[in-house]
Short mmCIF file of C-alpha atoms in Angstrom, two decimals:
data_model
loop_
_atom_site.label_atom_id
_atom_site.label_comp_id
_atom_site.label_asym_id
_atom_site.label_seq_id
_atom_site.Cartn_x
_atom_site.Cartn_y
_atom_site.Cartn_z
CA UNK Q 1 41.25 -110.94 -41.17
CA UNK Q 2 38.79 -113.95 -40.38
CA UNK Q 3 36.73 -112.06 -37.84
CA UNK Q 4 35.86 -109.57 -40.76
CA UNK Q 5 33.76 -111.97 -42.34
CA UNK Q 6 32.55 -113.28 -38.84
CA UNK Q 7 28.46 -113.28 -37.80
CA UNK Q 8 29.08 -114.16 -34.58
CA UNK Q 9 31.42 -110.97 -33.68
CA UNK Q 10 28.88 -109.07 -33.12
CA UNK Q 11 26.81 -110.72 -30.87
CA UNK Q 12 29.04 -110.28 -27.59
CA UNK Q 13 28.04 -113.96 -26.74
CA UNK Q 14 24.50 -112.99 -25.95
CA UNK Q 15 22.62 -116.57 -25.62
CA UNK Q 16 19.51 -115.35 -28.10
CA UNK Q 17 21.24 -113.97 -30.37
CA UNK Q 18 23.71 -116.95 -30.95
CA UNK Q 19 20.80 -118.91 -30.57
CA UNK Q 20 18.67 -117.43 -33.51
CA UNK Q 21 21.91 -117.60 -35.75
CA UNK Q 22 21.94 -120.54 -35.13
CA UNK Q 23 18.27 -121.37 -35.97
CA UNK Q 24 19.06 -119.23 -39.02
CA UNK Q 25 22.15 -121.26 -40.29
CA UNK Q 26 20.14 -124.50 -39.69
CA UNK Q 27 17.18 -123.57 -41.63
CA UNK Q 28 18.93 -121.56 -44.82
CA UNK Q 29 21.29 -124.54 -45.03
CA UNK Q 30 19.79 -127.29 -44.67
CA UNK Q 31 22.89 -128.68 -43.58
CA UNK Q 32 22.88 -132.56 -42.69
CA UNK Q 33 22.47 -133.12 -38.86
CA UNK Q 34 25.68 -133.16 -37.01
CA UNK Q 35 27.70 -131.23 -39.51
CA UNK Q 36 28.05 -128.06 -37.74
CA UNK Q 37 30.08 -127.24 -35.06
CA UNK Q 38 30.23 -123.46 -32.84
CA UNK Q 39 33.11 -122.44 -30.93
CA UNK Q 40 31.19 -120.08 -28.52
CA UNK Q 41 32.71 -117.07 -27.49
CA UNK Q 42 31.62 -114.49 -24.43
CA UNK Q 43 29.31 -117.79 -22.86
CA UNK Q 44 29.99 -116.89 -19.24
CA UNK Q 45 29.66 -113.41 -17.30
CA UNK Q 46 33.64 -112.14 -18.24
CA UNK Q 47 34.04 -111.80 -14.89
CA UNK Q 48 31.36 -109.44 -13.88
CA UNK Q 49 28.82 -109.73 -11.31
CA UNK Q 50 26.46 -112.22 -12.70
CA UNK Q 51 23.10 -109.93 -13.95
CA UNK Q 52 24.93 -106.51 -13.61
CA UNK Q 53 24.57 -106.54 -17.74
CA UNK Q 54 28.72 -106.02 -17.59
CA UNK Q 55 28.78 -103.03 -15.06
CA UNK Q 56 30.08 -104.46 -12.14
CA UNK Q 57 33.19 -105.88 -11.48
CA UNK Q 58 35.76 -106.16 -8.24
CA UNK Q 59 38.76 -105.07 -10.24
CA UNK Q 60 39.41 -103.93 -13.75
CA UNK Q 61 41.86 -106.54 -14.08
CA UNK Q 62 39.40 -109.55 -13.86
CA UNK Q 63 36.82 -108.59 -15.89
CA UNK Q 64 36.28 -108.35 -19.92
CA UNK Q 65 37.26 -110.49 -22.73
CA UNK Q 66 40.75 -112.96 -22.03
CA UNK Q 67 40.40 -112.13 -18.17
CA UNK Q 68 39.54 -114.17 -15.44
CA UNK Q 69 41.14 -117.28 -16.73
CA UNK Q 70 39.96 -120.08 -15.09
CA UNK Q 71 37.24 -118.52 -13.30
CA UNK Q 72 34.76 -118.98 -16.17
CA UNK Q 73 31.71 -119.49 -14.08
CA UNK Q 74 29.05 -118.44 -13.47
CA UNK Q 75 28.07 -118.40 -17.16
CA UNK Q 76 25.63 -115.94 -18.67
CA UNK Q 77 21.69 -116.00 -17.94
CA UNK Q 78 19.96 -117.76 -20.49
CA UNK Q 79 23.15 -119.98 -21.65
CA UNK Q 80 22.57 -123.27 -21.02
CA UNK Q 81 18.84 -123.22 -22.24
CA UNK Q 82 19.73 -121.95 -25.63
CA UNK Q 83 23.11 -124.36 -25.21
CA UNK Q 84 20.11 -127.12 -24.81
CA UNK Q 85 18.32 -125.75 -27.86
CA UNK Q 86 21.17 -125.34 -30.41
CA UNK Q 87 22.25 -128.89 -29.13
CA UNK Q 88 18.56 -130.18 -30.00
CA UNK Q 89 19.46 -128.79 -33.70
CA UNK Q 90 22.60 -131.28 -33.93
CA UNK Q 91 25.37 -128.45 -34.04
CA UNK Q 92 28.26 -129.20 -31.28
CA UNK Q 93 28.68 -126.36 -29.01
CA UNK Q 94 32.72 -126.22 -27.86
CA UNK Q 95 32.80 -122.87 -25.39
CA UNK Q 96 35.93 -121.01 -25.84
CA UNK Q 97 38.02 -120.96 -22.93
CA UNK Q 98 41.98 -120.86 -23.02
CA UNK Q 99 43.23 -123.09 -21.26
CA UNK Q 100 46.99 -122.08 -20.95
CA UNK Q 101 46.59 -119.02 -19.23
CA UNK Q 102 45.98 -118.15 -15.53
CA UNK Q 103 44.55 -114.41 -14.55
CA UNK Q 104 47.12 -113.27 -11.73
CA UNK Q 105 44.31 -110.95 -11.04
CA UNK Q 106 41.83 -113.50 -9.95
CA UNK Q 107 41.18 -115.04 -6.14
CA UNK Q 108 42.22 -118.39 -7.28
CA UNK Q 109 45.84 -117.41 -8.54
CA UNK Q 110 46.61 -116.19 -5.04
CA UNK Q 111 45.02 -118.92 -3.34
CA UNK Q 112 46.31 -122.32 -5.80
CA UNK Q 113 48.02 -121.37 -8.45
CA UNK Q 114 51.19 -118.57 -8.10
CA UNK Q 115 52.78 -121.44 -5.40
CA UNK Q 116 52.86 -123.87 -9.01
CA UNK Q 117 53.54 -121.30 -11.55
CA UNK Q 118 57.13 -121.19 -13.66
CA UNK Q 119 57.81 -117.07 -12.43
CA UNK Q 120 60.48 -116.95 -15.38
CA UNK Q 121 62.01 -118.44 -18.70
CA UNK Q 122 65.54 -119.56 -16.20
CA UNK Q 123 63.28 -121.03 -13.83
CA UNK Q 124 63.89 -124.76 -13.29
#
C-alpha cells in the first residue's frame, strides 16, 4: 500500500512539519525548480473549532478526516504562511479536498444542498 512508504502520513497536516519536509526534499534533492508538486492533506481545521488542537467539535459527524465536505474553511493556524514558504521553494501546493461529496452532517447541506441532491440511484 502507497501510504506505507508515505512521509507525509505522519504529519496529520501540521503546517511545520510539512513545511520542513519540504525544506528537506528541496535541499537533499536538489531537484530543478518547479518539478515538485504536494497534494496536501489535513490543511484546514477537519471541522473542529479553529485552535481547539482537534478537541472541539459540534457533532461527531462533522469533524475528522473525509467530514465536513465542503466546509473546508477555516484552514489550520500557520497554513498559509508555510503555503507562502513552500511556494517560494517552487513546489506546487494542490490541497486535497474531494470534491464529489457533500457532508449531510454539515449546516450547509441543510441549508443549500439536500433541496439539489439525487436522494437515490431511480431518482430522475
Amino acid at each position: 500500500h502507497w501510504q506505507g512508504n508515505d512521509i507525509f502520513n505522519t504529519t496529520g497536516g501540521d503546517p511545520a512539519v510539512v513545511l520542513n519536509r519540504m525544506r528537506a526534499i528541496e535541499s537533499r534533492f536538489g531537484l530543478r525548480r518547479g518539478s515538485l508538486a504536494l497534494h496536501w492533506y489535513e490543511w484546514d481545521t477537519l471541522g473542529y473549532k479553529l485552535g481547539s488542537n482537534y478537541s472541539v467539535c459540534e457533532t461527531e459527524k462533522t469533524c475528522g478526516f473525509d467530514t465536513h465536505y465542503p466546509e473546508y474553511f477555516p484552514v489550520r493556524s500557520g497554513f498559509e504562511s508555510a503555503l507562502r514558504e513552500i511556494q517560494s521553494l517552487g513546489v506546487k501546493v494542490a490541497p486535497y479536498i474531494n470534491g464529489r461529496i457533500f457532508d449531510v452532517g454539515t449546516k450547509s447541506w441543510a441549508s443549500t444542498a439536500q433541496a439539489a441532491a439525487a436522494k437515490s440511484a431511480k431518482a430522475a
